[in-house]
Amino acid sequence: MSQQFDVVVIGGGPGGYVAAIRAAQLGFNTACVDAYKNPEGQPSLGGTCLNVGCIPSKALLQSSENFHAVQHDFAKHGITVDNAKIDIDTMIKRKEGIISKNANGIGFLFKKNKVANIHGLGSLKGRQGEKWVIEVTDNGAVVDTLEATHVIVATGSSPRPLPGVTVDNVKVLDNEGALAMTEVPKRLGVIGAGVIGLEMGSVWKRLGAEVTLLEAAPTFLGAADQQIAKEAFKTLTKDTGLDIQMGVKIGNITVGDEISVAYEKDGANQTLVVDKLIVSIGRVPNTAGLGAEAVGLQLDERGFVVVDDHCHANLPNVWAIGDVVRGPMLAHKASEEGVAVAERIAGQKPHVDFNTVPWVIYTSPEIAWVGKTEEQLKAEGIEYKKGTSSFVANGRALGLGHAQGTVKVLADAKTDRILGLHMIGPMVSELVSEGVVAMEFKASSEDIGRIIHAHPSLSEVVHEAALAADKRALHG
């Protein structure tokens, strides 16, 4: 006998579990099917983001930054620490404890909101009357059959494979392996200088590894505003010590006691020899095992579920959100889509604006932005004005010992409406939200310039950049 539900969500990541909770809050009998297991073989909610992505990487970044501060920064405060050491096992256990706490927290929220938590791989089997049939398997065996009026596909994404290279998470690592190394490699190679590559490279560089990143793209952080990207490149190579090679063409990779990576740069053949290699060249949508072909669920040429602006797929009452559909592969984007879909099922009319999705790279200093870059505005022929301000003279940043970085405000030349906010500096992952709120409320740079910002605070640099856009900066 099949279990009956109003809504079944396939996938328990930041899009899926949030969609399930919101659907339950709206009065729907809801289940969430999730197949992820932790290294101990136990179910663990939260998807890639919580288990092997966003959350554990931030834990390791903080540990590595603390170790670096003890070695290089504390003396400036009059604090001397001799022979500082780091226990990698303890660092990894701390990371795993954070994952466990958060995963258990999602389980608690499911109980609180009466969401049925079903472990296994969910697969669409077809329609039975007005219901969709979902088969749940675990280790290849059918463990449950569900029927649902609505199905939300939130199956996320997986690391994009590099042809000719096998990821064993011993010598050649993906994001999961990069987060679980038990010792610091002497030489670490990273293929891909995107978010994952930069963050993981930063972690192991601060812990003592020699880190080289090989990136195929000719432009560093091509999606970011290039003024900020150029400053980031300079900071990450000069201060952090990352060796970032742009515009390379990867050749043969040989794995033995050492890993040899042949590549071409500027027409010259070169070889990188490392002890460990991280492959981080993007991600691909998870649709294997979903049953898409069997039920006629439309996928595009890249494997994404095709959806309209409301996240509705080509089949009745089938929705899809997050990494498995178009748009940025960001946890917070997935969560907002999940909420919106649950509310649309309830007859509401929510709105998700991709123009105000914030982006963050958690290096040190952090990089964050929202809205249009200067390059995009030029390409689109939009007249704009800009204001910039630095953290160099900011009292709070100086007190923290992180007085480096820039904030840049872009506003419409005629209306003064804010079109973009771009920054590199301390805690800009938090500061970027001011730009998100401002853009959602269609604020002008003058609005930000006339809002009182606390002193001393890092947010004063945003204030000063907004003033600069109107050519009335007070401290620059």
Coordinates of C-alpha atoms in Angstrom, one line a residue:
M1 CA 0.0 0.0 0.0
S2 CA 1.5 3.3 -1.1
Q3 CA 1.9 6.2 1.3
Q4 CA -0.3 9.2 0.2
F5 CA 1.0 12.8 0.3
D6 CA 0.0 16.1 -1.1
V7 CA 3.6 17.0 -1.8
V8 CA 6.7 14.9 -2.1
V9 CA 10.1 16.6 -2.3
I10 CA 12.9 14.5 -3.9
G11 CA 16.2 15.8 -2.3
G12 CA 16.9 17.0 1.2
G13 CA 19.5 19.8 0.4
P14 CA 19.0 23.5 1.1
G15 CA 16.3 23.7 -1.6
G16 CA 14.5 20.5 -0.9
Y17 CA 14.3 20.5 2.9
V18 CA 13.2 24.2 2.9
A19 CA 10.5 23.5 0.3
A20 CA 9.3 20.6 2.4
I21 CA 9.1 22.6 5.6
R22 CA 7.3 25.5 3.8
A23 CA 4.8 23.1 2.2
A24 CA 4.0 21.5 5.6
Q25 CA 3.6 25.0 7.1
L26 CA 1.0 25.7 4.4
G27 CA -1.0 22.7 5.5
F28 CA 0.1 20.1 3.0
N29 CA 0.8 16.5 4.0
T30 CA 4.5 16.5 2.9
A31 CA 7.4 14.0 2.6
C32 CA 11.0 14.6 1.8
V33 CA 13.0 11.8 0.2
D34 CA 16.8 12.0 0.5
A35 CA 19.5 9.4 -0.3
Y36 CA 22.6 11.0 1.1
K37 CA 24.7 9.0 3.6
N38 CA 27.6 10.2 5.7
P39 CA 31.0 8.4 5.8
E40 CA 29.6 6.2 8.6
G41 CA 26.8 5.0 6.3
Q42 CA 24.1 6.9 8.2
P43 CA 21.4 9.2 6.6
S44 CA 22.4 12.8 6.8
L45 CA 20.1 15.6 5.6
G46 CA 21.3 18.8 4.1
G47 CA 22.6 17.8 0.8
T48 CA 25.9 18.7 -0.7
C49 CA 25.8 22.1 0.9
L50 CA 25.7 20.9 4.5
N51 CA 27.6 17.6 4.2
V52 CA 30.4 18.2 1.7
G53 CA 30.1 21.8 0.5
C54 CA 29.3 25.2 2.0
I55 CA 29.2 24.5 5.7
P56 CA 32.2 22.2 6.1
S57 CA 34.3 24.4 3.9
K58 CA 33.6 27.4 6.1
A59 CA 34.5 25.4 9.1
L60 CA 37.9 24.5 7.6
L61 CA 38.5 28.0 6.4
Q62 CA 38.0 29.4 9.9
S63 CA 40.3 26.8 11.4
S64 CA 43.0 27.6 8.8
E65 CA 42.6 31.3 9.3
N66 CA 42.9 30.9 13.0
F67 CA 46.2 29.0 12.6
H68 CA 47.5 31.6 10.2
A69 CA 46.6 34.3 12.6
V70 CA 48.5 32.6 15.5
Q71 CA 51.6 32.4 13.3
H72 CA 51.5 35.7 11.6
D73 CA 49.0 38.2 13.1
F74 CA 48.8 37.8 16.9
A75 CA 52.3 39.3 17.5
K76 CA 50.9 42.6 16.3
H77 CA 48.5 42.5 19.2
G78 CA 51.3 41.7 21.7
I79 CA 50.4 38.0 21.8
T80 CA 53.3 35.7 21.3
V81 CA 52.8 32.0 20.6
D82 CA 55.8 29.7 20.1
N83 CA 55.8 26.5 18.1
A84 CA 52.1 26.7 17.1
K85 CA 50.8 23.4 15.8
I86 CA 47.6 22.2 14.2
D87 CA 46.1 18.8 14.7
I88 CA 44.3 18.0 11.4
D89 CA 42.3 15.1 13.0
T90 CA 40.8 17.5 15.6
M91 CA 40.1 20.1 12.8
I92 CA 38.3 17.5 10.7
K93 CA 36.4 16.2 13.8
R94 CA 35.2 19.8 14.6
K95 CA 34.0 20.1 11.0
E96 CA 32.1 16.8 11.2
G97 CA 30.6 17.8 14.5
I98 CA 29.2 21.0 12.8
I99 CA 27.8 18.9 10.0
S100 CA 26.1 16.5 12.4
K101 CA 24.6 19.3 14.5
N102 CA 23.1 20.9 11.5
A103 CA 21.8 17.7 9.9
N104 CA 20.2 16.7 13.2
G105 CA 18.7 20.2 13.3
I106 CA 17.0 19.6 10.0
G107 CA 15.6 16.3 11.3
F108 CA 14.2 18.2 14.3
L109 CA 12.6 20.8 12.0
F110 CA 11.0 17.9 10.0
K111 CA 9.5 16.5 13.2
K112 CA 8.4 19.9 14.4
N113 CA 6.6 20.6 11.1
K114 CA 5.4 17.0 10.6
V115 CA 7.3 16.4 7.4
A116 CA 7.8 12.7 6.7
N117 CA 11.5 12.0 6.5
I118 CA 12.1 9.1 4.1
H119 CA 15.6 7.9 3.3
G120 CA 16.4 6.6 -0.2
L121 CA 16.6 7.5 -3.8
G122 CA 13.4 8.8 -5.2
S123 CA 12.4 7.9 -8.7
L124 CA 9.3 9.0 -10.8
K125 CA 7.4 6.0 -12.0
G126 CA 4.4 7.6 -13.7
R127 CA 0.9 8.8 -13.0
Q128 CA -1.9 6.9 -11.3
G129 CA -5.0 9.0 -11.6
E130 CA -4.2 12.5 -10.3
K131 CA -1.2 11.2 -8.3
W132 CA 2.4 10.8 -9.2
V133 CA 4.0 7.5 -8.1
I134 CA 7.5 7.8 -6.6
E135 CA 9.5 4.6 -5.9
V136 CA 12.1 4.8 -3.1
T137 CA 15.2 2.6 -3.3
D138 CA 18.1 2.1 -0.9
N139 CA 21.2 0.1 -2.1
G140 CA 19.2 -1.0 -5.1
A141 CA 16.2 -2.4 -3.2
V142 CA 12.8 -0.9 -3.2
V143 CA 12.0 0.3 0.4
D144 CA 8.9 2.4 -0.2
T145 CA 6.3 3.6 -2.7
L146 CA 4.7 7.0 -2.4
E147 CA 1.9 8.8 -4.2
A148 CA 1.8 12.6 -4.4
T149 CA -0.3 15.2 -6.0
H150 CA 2.7 17.5 -6.4
V151 CA 6.4 16.5 -6.8
I152 CA 9.2 18.9 -6.2
V153 CA 12.5 17.8 -7.8
A154 CA 15.5 19.1 -5.7
T155 CA 18.2 16.6 -6.5
G156 CA 21.0 19.1 -6.6
S157 CA 24.3 18.7 -8.5
S158 CA 27.6 16.7 -8.5
P159 CA 31.2 17.6 -9.4
R160 CA 31.8 17.8 -13.1
P161 CA 34.2 15.0 -14.0
L162 CA 37.5 15.7 -15.8
P163 CA 37.8 13.4 -18.8
G164 CA 40.5 10.8 -18.5
V165 CA 40.9 11.3 -14.7
T166 CA 39.4 9.1 -12.0
V167 CA 38.6 10.8 -8.7
D168 CA 39.5 8.3 -5.9
N169 CA 39.4 10.9 -3.1
V170 CA 42.8 9.5 -2.0
K171 CA 45.2 11.1 -4.5
V172 CA 42.7 12.8 -6.9
L173 CA 40.0 14.6 -5.0
D174 CA 36.7 16.3 -5.6
N175 CA 35.1 18.7 -3.1
E176 CA 34.3 15.8 -0.7
G177 CA 37.9 14.6 -0.7
A178 CA 39.3 18.1 -0.4
L179 CA 37.3 18.5 2.8
A180 CA 38.5 15.3 4.4
M181 CA 42.3 15.2 4.0
T182 CA 43.9 13.8 7.1
E183 CA 47.3 15.5 6.6
V184 CA 48.7 18.6 4.9
P185 CA 50.1 17.7 1.5
K186 CA 53.5 19.3 0.7
R187 CA 52.3 20.1 -2.8
L188 CA 48.7 20.5 -3.7
G189 CA 47.4 21.1 -7.2
V190 CA 43.9 22.4 -8.0
I191 CA 42.3 22.3 -11.4
G192 CA 39.9 25.2 -11.5
A193 CA 40.1 28.6 -9.9
G194 CA 36.5 29.1 -9.1
V195 CA 34.8 29.3 -5.7
I196 CA 35.6 25.7 -4.6
G197 CA 39.2 25.9 -5.9
L198 CA 40.0 29.2 -4.3
E199 CA 38.4 28.3 -0.9
M200 CA 40.0 24.8 -0.7
G201 CA 43.3 26.1 -2.0
S202 CA 43.2 28.8 0.7
V203 CA 42.6 26.3 3.5
W204 CA 45.5 24.1 2.7
K205 CA 47.8 26.9 1.8
R206 CA 47.3 28.4 5.2
L207 CA 48.0 25.1 6.8
G208 CA 51.4 24.8 5.0
A209 CA 50.9 23.3 1.5
E210 CA 52.4 24.7 -1.6
V211 CA 49.3 25.3 -3.7
T212 CA 49.0 25.8 -7.5
L213 CA 45.7 26.5 -9.3
L214 CA 45.4 25.8 -13.0
E215 CA 42.4 27.6 -14.6
A216 CA 41.4 27.3 -18.3
A217 CA 39.6 30.7 -18.4
P218 CA 41.8 33.6 -19.5
T219 CA 40.1 36.0 -17.0
F220 CA 40.2 35.5 -13.2
L221 CA 36.7 35.3 -11.7
G222 CA 35.0 36.3 -15.0
A223 CA 31.6 36.6 -13.4
A224 CA 32.8 39.2 -10.9
D225 CA 33.3 42.9 -11.4
Q226 CA 36.8 43.0 -12.9
Q227 CA 38.1 45.9 -10.7
I228 CA 37.3 43.7 -7.6
A229 CA 38.6 40.5 -9.4
K230 CA 41.9 42.1 -10.2
E231 CA 42.3 43.2 -6.6
A232 CA 41.4 39.7 -5.4
F233 CA 43.9 38.1 -7.8
K234 CA 46.7 40.4 -6.5
T235 CA 45.8 39.7 -2.8
L236 CA 45.4 36.0 -3.2
T237 CA 48.7 35.6 -5.0
K238 CA 50.8 38.1 -3.1
D239 CA 49.4 37.9 0.4
T240 CA 47.9 34.4 0.6
G241 CA 50.6 32.9 -1.6
L242 CA 48.4 31.0 -4.0
D243 CA 50.1 30.3 -7.4
I244 CA 47.2 30.9 -9.9
Q245 CA 47.9 30.1 -13.5
M246 CA 45.2 31.4 -15.9
G247 CA 44.5 30.5 -19.5
V248 CA 45.9 26.9 -19.3
K249 CA 45.0 23.9 -21.4
I250 CA 45.2 20.7 -19.4
G251 CA 46.9 17.7 -21.0
N252 CA 47.7 14.2 -19.7
I253 CA 47.5 13.6 -16.0
T254 CA 49.5 10.7 -14.6
V255 CA 48.8 9.3 -11.1
G256 CA 51.4 7.4 -9.2
D257 CA 53.3 8.1 -6.1
E258 CA 53.2 11.6 -7.4
I259 CA 50.7 13.2 -9.7
S260 CA 52.0 14.8 -12.9
V261 CA 49.8 17.3 -14.7
A262 CA 50.9 18.3 -18.2
Y263 CA 49.5 21.6 -19.4
E264 CA 50.0 24.3 -21.9
K265 CA 50.2 28.0 -21.1
D266 CA 51.0 30.8 -23.6
G267 CA 52.0 28.2 -26.1
A268 CA 54.6 26.6 -23.9
N269 CA 54.3 23.0 -22.5
Q270 CA 54.7 22.8 -18.8
T271 CA 54.3 20.1 -16.0
L272 CA 53.0 20.4 -12.5
V273 CA 54.0 17.7 -10.1
V274 CA 52.0 17.5 -6.8
D275 CA 51.2 15.0 -4.0
K276 CA 47.4 15.7 -4.1
L277 CA 45.2 17.0 -6.9
I278 CA 41.8 18.7 -6.4
V279 CA 39.5 18.7 -9.4
S280 CA 37.0 21.6 -9.2
I281 CA 35.8 22.5 -12.7
G282 CA 32.2 23.1 -12.1
R283 CA 29.1 21.0 -11.3
V284 CA 26.5 19.1 -13.3
P285 CA 22.8 18.5 -12.4
N286 CA 21.8 15.3 -10.7
T287 CA 19.1 13.6 -12.8
A288 CA 20.5 10.0 -12.9
G289 CA 18.0 7.6 -11.3
L290 CA 15.2 10.2 -11.3
G291 CA 13.2 8.4 -14.0
A292 CA 13.0 11.5 -16.2
E293 CA 13.0 9.7 -19.5
A294 CA 10.5 7.1 -18.4
V295 CA 7.9 9.7 -17.5
G296 CA 8.8 12.3 -20.1
L297 CA 10.3 14.9 -17.8
Q298 CA 12.1 17.3 -20.2
L299 CA 15.8 17.9 -19.7
D300 CA 17.9 20.3 -21.7
E301 CA 21.1 19.5 -23.6
R302 CA 23.2 19.9 -20.4
G303 CA 20.9 17.7 -18.3
F304 CA 19.0 20.4 -16.4
V305 CA 15.3 20.0 -15.8
V306 CA 13.6 22.4 -18.0
V307 CA 11.3 24.8 -16.1
D308 CA 9.4 28.0 -16.6
D309 CA 9.9 31.2 -14.6
H310 CA 7.8 29.6 -11.8
C311 CA 9.9 26.5 -11.6
H312 CA 7.2 24.4 -13.2
A313 CA 8.4 21.5 -15.4
N314 CA 6.7 20.2 -18.5
L315 CA 4.6 17.7 -16.6
P316 CA 1.5 18.5 -14.5
N317 CA 2.2 19.3 -10.9
V318 CA 6.0 18.5 -11.3
W319 CA 8.3 21.3 -10.2
A320 CA 12.1 21.6 -10.0
I321 CA 14.4 23.9 -8.0
G322 CA 18.0 24.6 -7.1
D323 CA 21.1 23.2 -8.9
V324 CA 19.0 20.9 -11.0
V325 CA 17.5 23.8 -12.9
R326 CA 18.7 27.0 -14.7
G327 CA 20.2 29.8 -12.8
P328 CA 23.1 30.2 -10.3
M329 CA 24.1 27.0 -8.4
L330 CA 23.8 28.7 -5.0
A331 CA 22.2 27.2 -1.8
H332 CA 20.3 30.4 -1.0
K333 CA 18.9 30.6 -4.5
A334 CA 17.6 27.0 -4.1
S335 CA 16.0 27.8 -0.7
E336 CA 14.1 30.8 -2.1
E337 CA 12.9 28.8 -5.1
G338 CA 11.8 26.0 -2.7
V339 CA 9.7 28.5 -0.6
A340 CA 8.3 30.0 -3.8
V341 CA 7.2 26.7 -5.2
A342 CA 5.5 25.6 -2.0
E343 CA 3.6 28.9 -1.9
R344 CA 2.7 28.6 -5.6
I345 CA 1.2 25.2 -4.9
A346 CA -0.9 26.9 -2.2
G347 CA -2.2 29.5 -4.7
Q348 CA 0.1 32.3 -3.6
K349 CA 2.1 34.5 -6.0
P350 CA 5.6 34.8 -4.6
H351 CA 8.5 36.3 -6.6
V352 CA 12.2 35.3 -6.8
D353 CA 14.4 38.0 -8.4
F354 CA 17.7 36.6 -9.8
N355 CA 19.0 40.1 -10.2
T356 CA 19.4 40.4 -6.4
V357 CA 20.9 37.0 -5.7
P358 CA 24.1 37.7 -3.7
W359 CA 27.4 35.9 -4.5
V360 CA 30.1 35.2 -2.0
I361 CA 33.6 33.7 -2.1
Y362 CA 34.8 33.0 1.5
T363 CA 38.5 33.5 0.9
S364 CA 40.4 35.9 3.2
P365 CA 39.6 38.7 2.4
E366 CA 36.1 37.7 1.3
I367 CA 34.7 38.6 -2.1
A368 CA 31.0 39.4 -2.5
W369 CA 28.7 41.1 -5.0
V370 CA 25.1 41.6 -6.0
G371 CA 23.6 43.0 -9.2
K372 CA 25.3 44.1 -12.4
T373 CA 29.1 44.4 -12.9
E374 CA 30.6 47.4 -14.5
E375 CA 31.5 45.3 -17.5
Q376 CA 27.8 44.2 -17.9
L377 CA 26.6 47.8 -17.7
K378 CA 29.0 48.8 -20.4
A379 CA 28.0 45.9 -22.6
E380 CA 24.3 46.7 -22.2
G381 CA 24.8 50.4 -22.9
I382 CA 23.5 51.5 -19.5
E383 CA 24.8 54.8 -18.4
Y384 CA 26.0 54.6 -14.8
K385 CA 28.0 56.3 -12.2
K386 CA 30.2 54.6 -9.6
G387 CA 31.7 55.3 -6.2
T388 CA 34.5 53.4 -4.4
S389 CA 35.9 53.3 -0.9
S390 CA 38.6 51.4 0.8
F391 CA 38.9 49.5 4.1
V392 CA 42.4 50.9 4.5
A393 CA 41.5 53.8 6.7
N394 CA 38.4 52.2 8.3
G395 CA 38.7 52.2 12.1
R396 CA 36.9 48.9 12.6
A397 CA 39.0 47.2 9.9
L398 CA 42.2 48.5 11.4
G399 CA 41.2 47.3 14.8
L400 CA 40.5 43.8 13.4
G401 CA 43.8 43.8 11.6
H402 CA 42.1 43.3 8.2
A403 CA 42.3 46.8 6.7
Q404 CA 42.4 45.8 3.0
G405 CA 39.8 45.7 0.3
T406 CA 37.4 47.9 -1.6
V407 CA 33.6 48.5 -1.9
K408 CA 32.2 49.7 -5.2
V409 CA 28.7 51.1 -5.7
L410 CA 27.2 51.2 -9.2
A411 CA 24.2 53.4 -9.8
D412 CA 22.1 54.5 -12.8
A413 CA 23.5 57.8 -14.1
K414 CA 20.0 59.4 -14.4
T415 CA 17.9 57.9 -11.7
D416 CA 20.6 57.1 -9.1
R417 CA 19.0 53.7 -8.6
I418 CA 21.6 51.1 -7.3
L419 CA 22.5 48.6 -10.0
G420 CA 25.3 46.7 -8.3
L421 CA 27.4 46.5 -5.2
H422 CA 30.8 44.8 -5.4
M423 CA 33.3 44.3 -2.6
I424 CA 36.4 42.6 -1.4
G425 CA 37.3 42.9 2.3
P426 CA 36.7 41.7 5.8
M427 CA 33.2 40.1 6.4
V428 CA 31.8 41.4 3.1
S429 CA 29.6 38.2 3.1
E430 CA 27.6 40.1 5.7
L431 CA 27.9 43.6 4.2
V432 CA 26.6 42.5 0.7
S433 CA 23.1 42.1 2.2
E434 CA 22.8 45.9 2.5
G435 CA 23.0 46.0 -1.3
V436 CA 20.5 43.2 -1.7
V437 CA 17.9 45.0 0.5
A438 CA 18.6 48.4 -1.2
M439 CA 18.1 46.9 -4.7
E440 CA 14.9 45.1 -3.7
F441 CA 13.5 48.4 -2.4
K442 CA 14.8 50.2 -5.5
A443 CA 17.0 52.5 -3.4
S444 CA 19.4 55.1 -4.8
S445 CA 23.0 55.6 -3.9
E446 CA 21.8 58.8 -2.1
D447 CA 19.5 56.7 0.1
I448 CA 22.5 54.6 1.3
G449 CA 24.6 57.8 1.7
R450 CA 21.9 59.4 3.9
I451 CA 21.4 56.4 6.1
I452 CA 23.3 56.6 9.4
H453 CA 25.8 53.8 9.7
A454 CA 27.2 52.8 13.0
H455 CA 30.7 54.0 13.9
P456 CA 33.1 52.3 14.0
S457 CA 31.8 49.6 11.7
L458 CA 32.8 47.9 8.5
S459 CA 29.5 49.1 7.0
E460 CA 30.9 52.6 6.9
V461 CA 32.9 51.7 3.8
V462 CA 29.6 50.9 2.0
H463 CA 28.3 54.3 3.2
E464 CA 31.4 56.0 1.9
A465 CA 31.2 54.3 -1.5
A466 CA 27.6 55.4 -1.9
L467 CA 28.6 59.0 -1.0
A468 CA 31.5 58.7 -3.6
A469 CA 29.0 57.8 -6.3
D470 CA 27.5 61.2 -5.8
K471 CA 30.9 62.8 -5.6
R472 CA 30.5 63.8 -2.0
A473 CA 32.8 61.3 -0.2
L474 CA 33.8 62.5 3.2
H475 CA 36.9 60.4 3.8
G476 CA 38.3 59.9 0.4

